């Protein structure tokens, strides 16, 4: 019997808007995607998601890198647009999962920075999960299998009794290698069907 559902955050539950940053880049006359190329650089993103630096320190380093490549004004404008970017939360998906598996333990498993808890609280997501597993808190990130080992320990769950949903195949494969039944999220309908088939409730 499955009793634990591990859910990824971005790309499954939270969906960020690119509008604010893209508009700022167009207005500044630089290539769309510039900010994200700096923010997602392996060195900087790994430091932030592994907890070696805070979210604010991450932003400071991105700002410094942009200033070096362009200028201070462009860097400030892009980072400011990034800070104010909007997002949509799929509360409907969470509600339906809870209805399909009302007795299950819901665990958020995400590669995130030190700002995660504040972000979750801001959009009323924190109370939706029984356990939150944040890479920057535990010092290891998906798809490292050690991330899932720690997630199981923190949630007091067993791999055989757990399912995992993520929008990245590398993470799905890593969790599967530990015996966690995992699903590649591509759309809400298929994800809900995956959950329905593995829990006893048939409500939708």
mmCIF file with all atom_site columns, C-alpha atoms in Angstrom:
data_model
loop_
_atom_site.group_PDB
_atom_site.id
_atom_site.type_symbol
_atom_site.label_atom_id
_atom_site.label_alt_id
_atom_site.label_comp_id
_atom_site.label_asym_id
_atom_site.label_entity_id
_atom_site.label_seq_id
_atom_site.pdbx_PDB_ins_code
_atom_site.Cartn_x
_atom_site.Cartn_y
_atom_site.Cartn_z
_atom_site.occupancy
_atom_site.B_iso_or_equiv
_atom_site.pdbx_formal_charge
_atom_site.auth_seq_id
_atom_site.auth_comp_id
_atom_site.auth_asym_id
_atom_site.auth_atom_id
_atom_site.pdbx_PDB_model_num
ATOM 1   C CA . UNK A 1 1   ? 0.000   0.000  0.000   1.00 0.00 ? 1   UNK A CA 1
ATOM 2   C CA . UNK A 1 2   ? 1.321   3.422  -0.962  1.00 0.00 ? 2   UNK A CA 1
ATOM 3   C CA . UNK A 1 3   ? 1.161   6.022  1.789   1.00 0.00 ? 3   UNK A CA 1
ATOM 4   C CA . UNK A 1 4   ? 3.486   8.845  0.707   1.00 0.00 ? 4   UNK A CA 1
ATOM 5   C CA . UNK A 1 5   ? 3.411   11.196 -2.282  1.00 0.00 ? 5   UNK A CA 1
ATOM 6   C CA . UNK A 1 6   ? 6.536   13.197 -3.063  1.00 0.00 ? 6   UNK A CA 1
ATOM 7   C CA . UNK A 1 7   ? 5.942   16.165 -5.348  1.00 0.00 ? 7   UNK A CA 1
ATOM 8   C CA . UNK A 1 8   ? 8.346   18.472 -7.147  1.00 0.00 ? 8   UNK A CA 1
ATOM 9   C CA . UNK A 1 9   ? 7.613   22.199 -6.958  1.00 0.00 ? 9   UNK A CA 1
ATOM 10  C CA . UNK A 1 10  ? 8.551   24.166 -10.088 1.00 0.00 ? 10  UNK A CA 1
ATOM 11  C CA . UNK A 1 11  ? 7.025   22.795 -13.249 1.00 0.00 ? 11  UNK A CA 1
ATOM 12  C CA . UNK A 1 12  ? 4.487   20.721 -11.328 1.00 0.00 ? 12  UNK A CA 1
ATOM 13  C CA . UNK A 1 13  ? 2.854   22.914 -8.690  1.00 0.00 ? 13  UNK A CA 1
ATOM 14  C CA . UNK A 1 14  ? 4.434   26.330 -9.194  1.00 0.00 ? 14  UNK A CA 1
ATOM 15  C CA . UNK A 1 15  ? 4.717   27.896 -12.628 1.00 0.00 ? 15  UNK A CA 1
ATOM 16  C CA . UNK A 1 16  ? 6.796   31.053 -12.984 1.00 0.00 ? 16  UNK A CA 1
ATOM 17  C CA . UNK A 1 17  ? 6.010   33.788 -15.486 1.00 0.00 ? 17  UNK A CA 1
ATOM 18  C CA . UNK A 1 18  ? 8.795   34.872 -17.841 1.00 0.00 ? 18  UNK A CA 1
ATOM 19  C CA . UNK A 1 19  ? 6.939   38.029 -18.849 1.00 0.00 ? 19  UNK A CA 1
ATOM 20  C CA . UNK A 1 20  ? 8.546   40.470 -16.413 1.00 0.00 ? 20  UNK A CA 1
ATOM 21  C CA . UNK A 1 21  ? 12.121  39.433 -17.148 1.00 0.00 ? 21  UNK A CA 1
ATOM 22  C CA . UNK A 1 22  ? 11.586  39.028 -20.903 1.00 0.00 ? 22  UNK A CA 1
ATOM 23  C CA . UNK A 1 23  ? 10.021  42.479 -21.156 1.00 0.00 ? 23  UNK A CA 1
ATOM 24  C CA . UNK A 1 24  ? 12.913  44.040 -19.239 1.00 0.00 ? 24  UNK A CA 1
ATOM 25  C CA . UNK A 1 25  ? 15.434  42.338 -21.536 1.00 0.00 ? 25  UNK A CA 1
ATOM 26  C CA . UNK A 1 26  ? 13.630  43.571 -24.661 1.00 0.00 ? 26  UNK A CA 1
ATOM 27  C CA . UNK A 1 27  ? 13.422  47.117 -23.302 1.00 0.00 ? 27  UNK A CA 1
ATOM 28  C CA . UNK A 1 28  ? 17.136  47.045 -22.512 1.00 0.00 ? 28  UNK A CA 1
ATOM 29  C CA . UNK A 1 29  ? 17.957  45.738 -25.978 1.00 0.00 ? 29  UNK A CA 1
ATOM 30  C CA . UNK A 1 30  ? 19.614  42.540 -24.852 1.00 0.00 ? 30  UNK A CA 1
ATOM 31  C CA . UNK A 1 31  ? 18.821  38.947 -25.791 1.00 0.00 ? 31  UNK A CA 1
ATOM 32  C CA . UNK A 1 32  ? 15.801  37.341 -24.165 1.00 0.00 ? 32  UNK A CA 1
ATOM 33  C CA . UNK A 1 33  ? 17.045  34.665 -21.806 1.00 0.00 ? 33  UNK A CA 1
ATOM 34  C CA . UNK A 1 34  ? 20.142  36.559 -20.702 1.00 0.00 ? 34  UNK A CA 1
ATOM 35  C CA . UNK A 1 35  ? 19.176  36.771 -17.029 1.00 0.00 ? 35  UNK A CA 1
ATOM 36  C CA . UNK A 1 36  ? 18.297  33.100 -16.794 1.00 0.00 ? 36  UNK A CA 1
ATOM 37  C CA . UNK A 1 37  ? 21.511  32.061 -18.543 1.00 0.00 ? 37  UNK A CA 1
ATOM 38  C CA . UNK A 1 38  ? 23.476  33.818 -15.792 1.00 0.00 ? 38  UNK A CA 1
ATOM 39  C CA . UNK A 1 39  ? 21.209  32.613 -12.961 1.00 0.00 ? 39  UNK A CA 1
ATOM 40  C CA . UNK A 1 40  ? 21.279  28.997 -14.094 1.00 0.00 ? 40  UNK A CA 1
ATOM 41  C CA . UNK A 1 41  ? 25.025  28.784 -14.650 1.00 0.00 ? 41  UNK A CA 1
ATOM 42  C CA . UNK A 1 42  ? 26.190  25.537 -13.089 1.00 0.00 ? 42  UNK A CA 1
ATOM 43  C CA . UNK A 1 43  ? 28.519  27.211 -10.620 1.00 0.00 ? 43  UNK A CA 1
ATOM 44  C CA . UNK A 1 44  ? 26.075  29.784 -9.259  1.00 0.00 ? 44  UNK A CA 1
ATOM 45  C CA . UNK A 1 45  ? 22.916  27.684 -9.254  1.00 0.00 ? 45  UNK A CA 1
ATOM 46  C CA . UNK A 1 46  ? 24.653  24.741 -7.575  1.00 0.00 ? 46  UNK A CA 1
ATOM 47  C CA . UNK A 1 47  ? 26.031  26.936 -4.807  1.00 0.00 ? 47  UNK A CA 1
ATOM 48  C CA . UNK A 1 48  ? 22.550  28.312 -4.107  1.00 0.00 ? 48  UNK A CA 1
ATOM 49  C CA . UNK A 1 49  ? 20.598  25.067 -4.309  1.00 0.00 ? 49  UNK A CA 1
ATOM 50  C CA . UNK A 1 50  ? 23.172  23.179 -2.244  1.00 0.00 ? 50  UNK A CA 1
ATOM 51  C CA . UNK A 1 51  ? 23.059  25.789 0.520   1.00 0.00 ? 51  UNK A CA 1
ATOM 52  C CA . UNK A 1 52  ? 26.626  27.018 0.118   1.00 0.00 ? 52  UNK A CA 1
ATOM 53  C CA . UNK A 1 53  ? 25.315  30.562 -0.395  1.00 0.00 ? 53  UNK A CA 1
ATOM 54  C CA . UNK A 1 54  ? 21.999  32.200 0.496   1.00 0.00 ? 54  UNK A CA 1
ATOM 55  C CA . UNK A 1 55  ? 19.401  33.330 -2.009  1.00 0.00 ? 55  UNK A CA 1
ATOM 56  C CA . UNK A 1 56  ? 20.450  36.958 -1.552  1.00 0.00 ? 56  UNK A CA 1
ATOM 57  C CA . UNK A 1 57  ? 24.096  36.067 -2.065  1.00 0.00 ? 57  UNK A CA 1
ATOM 58  C CA . UNK A 1 58  ? 23.124  34.227 -5.237  1.00 0.00 ? 58  UNK A CA 1
ATOM 59  C CA . UNK A 1 59  ? 21.363  37.335 -6.531  1.00 0.00 ? 59  UNK A CA 1
ATOM 60  C CA . UNK A 1 60  ? 24.365  39.498 -5.598  1.00 0.00 ? 60  UNK A CA 1
ATOM 61  C CA . UNK A 1 61  ? 26.671  37.250 -7.612  1.00 0.00 ? 61  UNK A CA 1
ATOM 62  C CA . UNK A 1 62  ? 24.308  37.273 -10.579 1.00 0.00 ? 62  UNK A CA 1
ATOM 63  C CA . UNK A 1 63  ? 24.142  41.066 -10.353 1.00 0.00 ? 63  UNK A CA 1
ATOM 64  C CA . UNK A 1 64  ? 27.946  41.262 -10.280 1.00 0.00 ? 64  UNK A CA 1
ATOM 65  C CA . UNK A 1 65  ? 28.298  38.945 -13.273 1.00 0.00 ? 65  UNK A CA 1
ATOM 66  C CA . UNK A 1 66  ? 25.753  40.947 -15.280 1.00 0.00 ? 66  UNK A CA 1
ATOM 67  C CA . UNK A 1 67  ? 27.443  44.221 -14.307 1.00 0.00 ? 67  UNK A CA 1
ATOM 68  C CA . UNK A 1 68  ? 30.753  42.890 -15.566 1.00 0.00 ? 68  UNK A CA 1
ATOM 69  C CA . UNK A 1 69  ? 29.241  41.767 -18.871 1.00 0.00 ? 69  UNK A CA 1
ATOM 70  C CA . UNK A 1 70  ? 26.945  44.770 -19.405 1.00 0.00 ? 70  UNK A CA 1
ATOM 71  C CA . UNK A 1 71  ? 26.685  47.535 -16.804 1.00 0.00 ? 71  UNK A CA 1
ATOM 72  C CA . UNK A 1 72  ? 25.324  48.190 -13.320 1.00 0.00 ? 72  UNK A CA 1
ATOM 73  C CA . UNK A 1 73  ? 22.025  49.695 -14.502 1.00 0.00 ? 73  UNK A CA 1
ATOM 74  C CA . UNK A 1 74  ? 21.205  46.709 -16.707 1.00 0.00 ? 74  UNK A CA 1
ATOM 75  C CA . UNK A 1 75  ? 22.133  44.319 -13.922 1.00 0.00 ? 75  UNK A CA 1
ATOM 76  C CA . UNK A 1 76  ? 19.920  46.115 -11.402 1.00 0.00 ? 76  UNK A CA 1
ATOM 77  C CA . UNK A 1 77  ? 16.994  46.258 -13.805 1.00 0.00 ? 77  UNK A CA 1
ATOM 78  C CA . UNK A 1 78  ? 17.154  42.548 -14.655 1.00 0.00 ? 78  UNK A CA 1
ATOM 79  C CA . UNK A 1 79  ? 17.567  41.332 -11.082 1.00 0.00 ? 79  UNK A CA 1
ATOM 80  C CA . UNK A 1 80  ? 14.747  43.614 -9.979  1.00 0.00 ? 80  UNK A CA 1
ATOM 81  C CA . UNK A 1 81  ? 12.459  42.210 -12.694 1.00 0.00 ? 81  UNK A CA 1
ATOM 82  C CA . UNK A 1 82  ? 13.412  38.696 -11.591 1.00 0.00 ? 82  UNK A CA 1
ATOM 83  C CA . UNK A 1 83  ? 12.587  39.467 -7.956  1.00 0.00 ? 83  UNK A CA 1
ATOM 84  C CA . UNK A 1 84  ? 9.136   40.732 -8.920  1.00 0.00 ? 84  UNK A CA 1
ATOM 85  C CA . UNK A 1 85  ? 8.303   37.906 -11.353 1.00 0.00 ? 85  UNK A CA 1
ATOM 86  C CA . UNK A 1 86  ? 4.841   36.471 -10.811 1.00 0.00 ? 86  UNK A CA 1
ATOM 87  C CA . UNK A 1 87  ? 3.899   32.822 -10.506 1.00 0.00 ? 87  UNK A CA 1
ATOM 88  C CA . UNK A 1 88  ? 0.811   30.653 -10.614 1.00 0.00 ? 88  UNK A CA 1
ATOM 89  C CA . UNK A 1 89  ? 0.139   27.916 -8.077  1.00 0.00 ? 89  UNK A CA 1
ATOM 90  C CA . UNK A 1 90  ? -1.858  24.883 -9.159  1.00 0.00 ? 90  UNK A CA 1
ATOM 91  C CA . UNK A 1 91  ? -3.982  24.532 -6.053  1.00 0.00 ? 91  UNK A CA 1
ATOM 92  C CA . UNK A 1 92  ? -6.490  22.525 -8.069  1.00 0.00 ? 92  UNK A CA 1
ATOM 93  C CA . UNK A 1 93  ? -3.908  19.810 -8.696  1.00 0.00 ? 93  UNK A CA 1
ATOM 94  C CA . UNK A 1 94  ? -3.063  19.677 -4.995  1.00 0.00 ? 94  UNK A CA 1
ATOM 95  C CA . UNK A 1 95  ? -6.720  19.535 -4.024  1.00 0.00 ? 95  UNK A CA 1
ATOM 96  C CA . UNK A 1 96  ? -7.412  16.681 -6.433  1.00 0.00 ? 96  UNK A CA 1
ATOM 97  C CA . UNK A 1 97  ? -4.385  14.730 -5.257  1.00 0.00 ? 97  UNK A CA 1
ATOM 98  C CA . UNK A 1 98  ? -5.596  15.103 -1.676  1.00 0.00 ? 98  UNK A CA 1
ATOM 99  C CA . UNK A 1 99  ? -9.044  13.881 -2.660  1.00 0.00 ? 99  UNK A CA 1
ATOM 100 C CA . UNK A 1 100 ? -7.591  10.877 -4.460  1.00 0.00 ? 100 UNK A CA 1
ATOM 101 C CA . UNK A 1 101 ? -5.299  9.998  -1.551  1.00 0.00 ? 101 UNK A CA 1
ATOM 102 C CA . UNK A 1 102 ? -6.739  11.671 1.554   1.00 0.00 ? 102 UNK A CA 1
ATOM 103 C CA . UNK A 1 103 ? -4.715  9.614  4.034   1.00 0.00 ? 103 UNK A CA 1
ATOM 104 C CA . UNK A 1 104 ? -1.396  9.948  2.233   1.00 0.00 ? 104 UNK A CA 1
ATOM 105 C CA . UNK A 1 105 ? 1.566   11.947 3.471   1.00 0.00 ? 105 UNK A CA 1
ATOM 106 C CA . UNK A 1 106 ? 2.285   14.831 1.085   1.00 0.00 ? 106 UNK A CA 1
ATOM 107 C CA . UNK A 1 107 ? 5.979   15.695 0.810   1.00 0.00 ? 107 UNK A CA 1
ATOM 108 C CA . UNK A 1 108 ? 7.437   18.581 -1.170  1.00 0.00 ? 108 UNK A CA 1
ATOM 109 C CA . UNK A 1 109 ? 10.829  17.670 -2.633  1.00 0.00 ? 109 UNK A CA 1
ATOM 110 C CA . UNK A 1 110 ? 12.608  20.490 -4.422  1.00 0.00 ? 110 UNK A CA 1
ATOM 111 C CA . UNK A 1 111 ? 15.935  21.953 -5.415  1.00 0.00 ? 111 UNK A CA 1
ATOM 112 C CA . UNK A 1 112 ? 15.569  25.425 -3.978  1.00 0.00 ? 112 UNK A CA 1
ATOM 113 C CA . UNK A 1 113 ? 17.418  28.229 -2.249  1.00 0.00 ? 113 UNK A CA 1
ATOM 114 C CA . UNK A 1 114 ? 17.277  29.565 1.281   1.00 0.00 ? 114 UNK A CA 1
ATOM 115 C CA . UNK A 1 115 ? 14.212  31.616 0.312   1.00 0.00 ? 115 UNK A CA 1
ATOM 116 C CA . UNK A 1 116 ? 11.960  28.571 -0.138  1.00 0.00 ? 116 UNK A CA 1
ATOM 117 C CA . UNK A 1 117 ? 10.048  28.673 3.139   1.00 0.00 ? 117 UNK A CA 1
ATOM 118 C CA . UNK A 1 118 ? 9.313   32.387 2.761   1.00 0.00 ? 118 UNK A CA 1
ATOM 119 C CA . UNK A 1 119 ? 8.165   31.824 -0.821  1.00 0.00 ? 119 UNK A CA 1
ATOM 120 C CA . UNK A 1 120 ? 5.870   28.958 0.184   1.00 0.00 ? 120 UNK A CA 1
ATOM 121 C CA . UNK A 1 121 ? 4.391   30.944 3.043   1.00 0.00 ? 121 UNK A CA 1
ATOM 122 C CA . UNK A 1 122 ? 3.781   33.935 0.784   1.00 0.00 ? 122 UNK A CA 1
ATOM 123 C CA . UNK A 1 123 ? 1.564   31.920 -1.574  1.00 0.00 ? 123 UNK A CA 1
ATOM 124 C CA . UNK A 1 124 ? -0.102  29.856 1.186   1.00 0.00 ? 124 UNK A CA 1
ATOM 125 C CA . UNK A 1 125 ? 1.599   26.624 0.172   1.00 0.00 ? 125 UNK A CA 1
ATOM 126 C CA . UNK A 1 126 ? 3.541   25.823 3.322   1.00 0.00 ? 126 UNK A CA 1
ATOM 127 C CA . UNK A 1 127 ? 0.567   24.377 5.178   1.00 0.00 ? 127 UNK A CA 1
ATOM 128 C CA . UNK A 1 128 ? -0.309  22.123 2.232   1.00 0.00 ? 128 UNK A CA 1
ATOM 129 C CA . UNK A 1 129 ? 2.586   19.752 2.902   1.00 0.00 ? 129 UNK A CA 1
ATOM 130 C CA . UNK A 1 130 ? 3.338   17.430 5.774   1.00 0.00 ? 130 UNK A CA 1
ATOM 131 C CA . UNK A 1 131 ? 7.066   17.636 5.089   1.00 0.00 ? 131 UNK A CA 1
ATOM 132 C CA . UNK A 1 132 ? 9.222   20.014 3.011   1.00 0.00 ? 132 UNK A CA 1
ATOM 133 C CA . UNK A 1 133 ? 12.567  18.732 1.735   1.00 0.00 ? 133 UNK A CA 1
ATOM 134 C CA . UNK A 1 134 ? 14.750  21.521 0.372   1.00 0.00 ? 134 UNK A CA 1
ATOM 135 C CA . UNK A 1 135 ? 18.113  20.786 -1.275  1.00 0.00 ? 135 UNK A CA 1
ATOM 136 C CA . UNK A 1 136 ? 19.739  23.895 0.197   1.00 0.00 ? 136 UNK A CA 1
ATOM 137 C CA . UNK A 1 137 ? 18.790  22.722 3.682   1.00 0.00 ? 137 UNK A CA 1
ATOM 138 C CA . UNK A 1 138 ? 19.967  19.116 3.381   1.00 0.00 ? 138 UNK A CA 1
ATOM 139 C CA . UNK A 1 139 ? 23.053  19.922 1.292   1.00 0.00 ? 139 UNK A CA 1
ATOM 140 C CA . UNK A 1 140 ? 22.328  17.616 -1.628  1.00 0.00 ? 140 UNK A CA 1
ATOM 141 C CA . UNK A 1 141 ? 20.192  18.133 -4.727  1.00 0.00 ? 141 UNK A CA 1
ATOM 142 C CA . UNK A 1 142 ? 18.195  16.067 -7.190  1.00 0.00 ? 142 UNK A CA 1
ATOM 143 C CA . UNK A 1 143 ? 19.038  13.969 -9.145  1.00 0.00 ? 143 UNK A CA 1
ATOM 144 C CA . UNK A 1 144 ? 21.603  12.717 -6.644  1.00 0.00 ? 144 UNK A CA 1
ATOM 145 C CA . UNK A 1 145 ? 20.110  9.529  -5.132  1.00 0.00 ? 145 UNK A CA 1
ATOM 146 C CA . UNK A 1 146 ? 21.265  10.767 -1.714  1.00 0.00 ? 146 UNK A CA 1
ATOM 147 C CA . UNK A 1 147 ? 18.636  13.494 -1.976  1.00 0.00 ? 147 UNK A CA 1
ATOM 148 C CA . UNK A 1 148 ? 15.884  10.883 -2.112  1.00 0.00 ? 148 UNK A CA 1
ATOM 149 C CA . UNK A 1 149 ? 17.462  8.833  0.663   1.00 0.00 ? 149 UNK A CA 1
ATOM 150 C CA . UNK A 1 150 ? 17.363  11.913 2.890   1.00 0.00 ? 150 UNK A CA 1
ATOM 151 C CA . UNK A 1 151 ? 13.825  12.740 1.759   1.00 0.00 ? 151 UNK A CA 1
ATOM 152 C CA . UNK A 1 152 ? 12.659  9.263  2.759   1.00 0.00 ? 152 UNK A CA 1
ATOM 153 C CA . UNK A 1 153 ? 14.353  9.582  6.138   1.00 0.00 ? 153 UNK A CA 1
ATOM 154 C CA . UNK A 1 154 ? 12.969  13.056 6.824   1.00 0.00 ? 154 UNK A CA 1
ATOM 155 C CA . UNK A 1 155 ? 9.443   12.030 5.866   1.00 0.00 ? 155 UNK A CA 1
ATOM 156 C CA . UNK A 1 156 ? 9.770   8.725  7.752   1.00 0.00 ? 156 UNK A CA 1
ATOM 157 C CA . UNK A 1 157 ? 8.682   6.892  4.608   1.00 0.00 ? 157 UNK A CA 1
ATOM 158 C CA . UNK A 1 158 ? 9.747   3.736  2.837   1.00 0.00 ? 158 UNK A CA 1
ATOM 159 C CA . UNK A 1 159 ? 10.661  3.640  -0.853  1.00 0.00 ? 159 UNK A CA 1
ATOM 160 C CA . UNK A 1 160 ? 8.231   0.795  -1.568  1.00 0.00 ? 160 UNK A CA 1
ATOM 161 C CA . UNK A 1 161 ? 5.367   2.815  -0.083  1.00 0.00 ? 161 UNK A CA 1
ATOM 162 C CA . UNK A 1 162 ? 6.216   6.076  -1.844  1.00 0.00 ? 162 UNK A CA 1
ATOM 163 C CA . UNK A 1 163 ? 5.421   7.615  -5.228  1.00 0.00 ? 163 UNK A CA 1
ATOM 164 C CA . UNK A 1 164 ? 7.248   10.568 -6.745  1.00 0.00 ? 164 UNK A CA 1
ATOM 165 C CA . UNK A 1 165 ? 6.205   13.109 -9.400  1.00 0.00 ? 165 UNK A CA 1
ATOM 166 C CA . UNK A 1 166 ? 8.659   15.425 -11.165 1.00 0.00 ? 166 UNK A CA 1
ATOM 167 C CA . UNK A 1 167 ? 8.836   17.213 -14.506 1.00 0.00 ? 167 UNK A CA 1
ATOM 168 C CA . UNK A 1 168 ? 12.497  16.269 -15.083 1.00 0.00 ? 168 UNK A CA 1
ATOM 169 C CA . UNK A 1 169 ? 13.284  12.765 -16.308 1.00 0.00 ? 169 UNK A CA 1
ATOM 170 C CA . UNK A 1 170 ? 16.711  12.740 -14.659 1.00 0.00 ? 170 UNK A CA 1
ATOM 171 C CA . UNK A 1 171 ? 15.033  13.125 -11.270 1.00 0.00 ? 171 UNK A CA 1
ATOM 172 C CA . UNK A 1 172 ? 12.434  10.486 -12.079 1.00 0.00 ? 172 UNK A CA 1
ATOM 173 C CA . UNK A 1 173 ? 15.145  8.005  -13.041 1.00 0.00 ? 173 UNK A CA 1
ATOM 174 C CA . UNK A 1 174 ? 17.156  8.726  -9.900  1.00 0.00 ? 174 UNK A CA 1
ATOM 175 C CA . UNK A 1 175 ? 14.194  8.136  -7.598  1.00 0.00 ? 175 UNK A CA 1
ATOM 176 C CA . UNK A 1 176 ? 13.234  4.993  -9.514  1.00 0.00 ? 176 UNK A CA 1
ATOM 177 C CA . UNK A 1 177 ? 16.719  3.588  -8.956  1.00 0.00 ? 177 UNK A CA 1
ATOM 178 C CA . UNK A 1 178 ? 15.960  3.538  -5.218  1.00 0.00 ? 178 UNK A CA 1
ATOM 179 C CA . UNK A 1 179 ? 12.701  1.654  -5.660  1.00 0.00 ? 179 UNK A CA 1
ATOM 180 C CA . UNK A 1 180 ? 10.424  4.703  -5.529  1.00 0.00 ? 180 UNK A CA 1
ATOM 181 C CA . UNK A 1 181 ? 7.653   4.387  -8.099  1.00 0.00 ? 181 UNK A CA 1
ATOM 182 C CA . UNK A 1 182 ? 8.109   7.587  -10.085 1.00 0.00 ? 182 UNK A CA 1
ATOM 183 C CA . UNK A 1 183 ? 6.209   9.498  -12.751 1.00 0.00 ? 183 UNK A CA 1
ATOM 184 C CA . UNK A 1 184 ? 7.308   12.065 -15.312 1.00 0.00 ? 184 UNK A CA 1
ATOM 185 C CA . UNK A 1 185 ? 4.859   14.962 -15.027 1.00 0.00 ? 185 UNK A CA 1
ATOM 186 C CA . UNK A 1 186 ? 3.851   16.378 -18.408 1.00 0.00 ? 186 UNK A CA 1
ATOM 187 C CA . UNK A 1 187 ? 0.225   17.264 -17.836 1.00 0.00 ? 187 UNK A CA 1
ATOM 188 C CA . UNK A 1 188 ? -2.257  17.296 -14.989 1.00 0.00 ? 188 UNK A CA 1
ATOM 189 C CA . UNK A 1 189 ? -4.608  14.648 -16.405 1.00 0.00 ? 189 UNK A CA 1
ATOM 190 C CA . UNK A 1 190 ? -1.939  11.960 -16.690 1.00 0.00 ? 190 UNK A CA 1
ATOM 191 C CA . UNK A 1 191 ? -0.436  12.797 -13.310 1.00 0.00 ? 191 UNK A CA 1
ATOM 192 C CA . UNK A 1 192 ? -3.788  12.499 -11.589 1.00 0.00 ? 192 UNK A CA 1
ATOM 193 C CA . UNK A 1 193 ? -4.411  9.176  -13.315 1.00 0.00 ? 193 UNK A CA 1
ATOM 194 C CA . UNK A 1 194 ? -1.046  7.932  -12.048 1.00 0.00 ? 194 UNK A CA 1
ATOM 195 C CA . UNK A 1 195 ? -2.025  8.915  -8.489  1.00 0.00 ? 195 UNK A CA 1
ATOM 196 C CA . UNK A 1 196 ? -5.539  7.473  -8.813  1.00 0.00 ? 196 UNK A CA 1
ATOM 197 C CA . UNK A 1 197 ? -4.283  4.051  -9.866  1.00 0.00 ? 197 UNK A CA 1
ATOM 198 C CA . UNK A 1 198 ? -1.947  3.800  -6.888  1.00 0.00 ? 198 UNK A CA 1
ATOM 199 C CA . UNK A 1 199 ? -4.289  4.871  -4.103  1.00 0.00 ? 199 UNK A CA 1
ATOM 200 C CA . UNK A 1 200 ? -7.541  3.416  -2.971  1.00 0.00 ? 200 UNK A CA 1
ATOM 201 C CA . UNK A 1 201 ? -9.807  6.449  -3.405  1.00 0.00 ? 201 UNK A CA 1
ATOM 202 C CA . UNK A 1 202 ? -11.421 6.907  -6.821  1.00 0.00 ? 202 UNK A CA 1
ATOM 203 C CA . UNK A 1 203 ? -12.818 10.384 -6.201  1.00 0.00 ? 203 UNK A CA 1
ATOM 204 C CA . UNK A 1 204 ? -11.693 13.032 -8.705  1.00 0.00 ? 204 UNK A CA 1
#
